[in-house]
Amino acid sequence: MLINKYLVELIVLLHSMLYFAIIIVIVISFTLYQRRRKKMLTQVILTDVQKILLAKNIDYYNQLSDLDKAYFEDKVEQFLDDVRIEGVGLLVTDLDRLMVASSAVIPIFRFKDWRYRNITNVLLYPDTFDEDYQYEATEGRNIMGMVGTGYMNGQMILSRNALIKGFSKNPGMENTAIHEFVHLIDKADGATDGIPEGFLPFEYIKPWVRMMHQEIHKIEAGHSDINPYATTNEAEFFAVVSEYFFEKPDQFQTKHPELYDMLSRIFGQDPAKG
């Protein structure tokens, strides 16, 4: 009887092991299928030359580990699959596309599987433009980037000169393209109001709003190094400080530690750590 009991237990154990083995095989097979399917669906595959362009022009990319670089490249490919980049009065180059895509990827780099659902096209203009989207006018041409509304909904307009400056060796605290993509992140919850509710736990919303208003008062009083454009409204404040956060993280953390910690929480990144 004792032998039969042990035999039954052994059979049950073997069945359990077989069951778990089957589950593991299914999980591995599904994962491999998903990867193959993703490759089949992906139209844009970065070439070695394009990866070299990333390395030469995108400092953020260069600071990543090899594993994260591959992840960054994957997200760039994904963005270029999803969003069409068109030139208006210019011929779009590979570097233009990579800079636009990098601007989109940098703020969402730690958002797993997150995609921009509220944009289909990026229109690249040679230089600044006016409120009527004209870039050949002689006056009133002071806009470097804009997220379209109304009949332009789903489109973004960027100045190529501003795009290039944002990735130059001395961009200062500004990156126009990142600024505009942060507006899209802000807009993902339905309102462009400077409060990215989808990425900020509820208990942090009031402290974030309070921080925004406190810093806006400091800027207006001339007691802050943040671009005065941030005082326009809460949405512009969020976009402006996000530029600063990614362009000069060490400086931003030193001068604005509380804002830095909040943005680090929002974006899931700590760029000052390197």
Short mmCIF file of N, CA, C and O in Angstrom, two decimals, residues 6 26-27 29 42 49 51 85 102-103 123-124 163 166 174 195 200 204 207 223-224 239:
data_model
loop_
_atom_site.label_atom_id
_atom_site.label_comp_id
_atom_site.label_asym_id
_atom_site.label_seq_id
_atom_site.Cartn_x
_atom_site.Cartn_y
_atom_site.Cartn_z
N TYR A 6 3.32 6.02 -2.81
CA TYR A 6 4.46 6.75 -3.38
C TYR A 6 4.38 6.81 -4.90
O TYR A 6 4.75 7.80 -5.52
N ILE A 26 4.55 26.95 -24.22
CA ILE A 26 3.52 27.82 -24.82
C ILE A 26 3.94 29.28 -24.69
O ILE A 26 3.83 30.06 -25.64
N VAL A 27 4.41 29.67 -23.50
CA VAL A 27 4.82 31.06 -23.27
C VAL A 27 5.97 31.44 -24.19
O VAL A 27 5.97 32.50 -24.82
N SER A 29 6.86 30.01 -27.01
CA SER A 29 6.40 30.01 -28.41
C SER A 29 5.61 31.27 -28.72
O SER A 29 5.78 31.88 -29.80
N THR A 42 6.60 45.56 -38.92
CA THR A 42 7.47 46.73 -38.97
C THR A 42 7.95 46.98 -40.39
O THR A 42 8.56 46.12 -41.01
N VAL A 49 23.87 52.74 -41.25
CA VAL A 49 24.17 54.15 -41.50
C VAL A 49 23.28 55.03 -40.63
O VAL A 49 23.74 56.03 -40.06
N LYS A 51 21.92 54.22 -37.76
CA LYS A 51 22.35 54.07 -36.38
C LYS A 51 23.59 54.93 -36.11
O LYS A 51 23.74 55.48 -35.01
N ILE A 85 6.43 61.76 -41.85
CA ILE A 85 7.16 63.03 -41.74
C ILE A 85 7.31 63.60 -43.14
O ILE A 85 7.92 62.98 -44.02
N SER A 102 13.51 60.80 -32.57
CA SER A 102 14.20 60.83 -31.28
C SER A 102 13.51 61.79 -30.32
O SER A 102 13.38 61.51 -29.12
N SER A 103 13.06 62.93 -30.84
CA SER A 103 12.33 63.90 -30.02
C SER A 103 11.07 63.29 -29.44
O SER A 103 10.67 63.59 -28.30
N LEU A 123 4.81 67.91 -40.09
CA LEU A 123 5.17 68.75 -41.23
C LEU A 123 6.41 69.54 -40.86
O LEU A 123 6.41 70.29 -39.88
N LEU A 124 7.46 69.35 -41.63
CA LEU A 124 8.73 70.01 -41.35
C LEU A 124 8.88 71.22 -42.26
O LEU A 124 8.92 71.09 -43.48
N LEU A 163 14.57 72.30 -34.94
CA LEU A 163 14.82 70.88 -34.71
C LEU A 163 16.32 70.62 -34.61
O LEU A 163 16.80 69.96 -33.68
N GLY A 166 17.97 72.05 -31.48
CA GLY A 166 17.68 71.27 -30.28
C GLY A 166 18.64 70.12 -30.07
O GLY A 166 18.81 69.65 -28.94
N GLU A 174 16.76 74.37 -24.32
CA GLU A 174 15.59 74.28 -25.19
C GLU A 174 15.71 73.16 -26.23
O GLU A 174 16.80 72.88 -26.73
N ILE A 195 -1.20 68.90 -16.88
CA ILE A 195 -1.34 67.84 -15.87
C ILE A 195 -1.47 66.49 -16.60
O ILE A 195 -2.56 66.13 -17.06
N LEU A 200 0.84 60.46 -13.81
CA LEU A 200 1.08 61.03 -12.48
C LEU A 200 0.01 60.51 -11.52
O LEU A 200 -1.17 60.77 -11.71
N TYR A 204 -0.30 62.95 -6.41
CA TYR A 204 0.75 63.92 -6.76
C TYR A 204 0.22 65.08 -7.61
O TYR A 204 0.96 66.02 -7.89
N PRO A 207 0.08 68.53 -5.53
CA PRO A 207 1.43 69.07 -5.32
C PRO A 207 2.06 69.58 -6.62
O PRO A 207 2.76 70.60 -6.61
N HIS A 223 12.95 85.65 -10.57
CA HIS A 223 13.75 84.87 -9.62
C HIS A 223 13.92 83.43 -10.07
O HIS A 223 14.12 82.54 -9.23
N SER A 224 13.85 83.17 -11.36
CA SER A 224 14.01 81.81 -11.88
C SER A 224 14.71 81.87 -13.23
O SER A 224 14.57 82.83 -13.98
N ALA A 239 5.62 71.85 -20.73
CA ALA A 239 6.46 71.59 -21.90
C ALA A 239 7.83 72.25 -21.77
O ALA A 239 8.86 71.65 -22.11
#
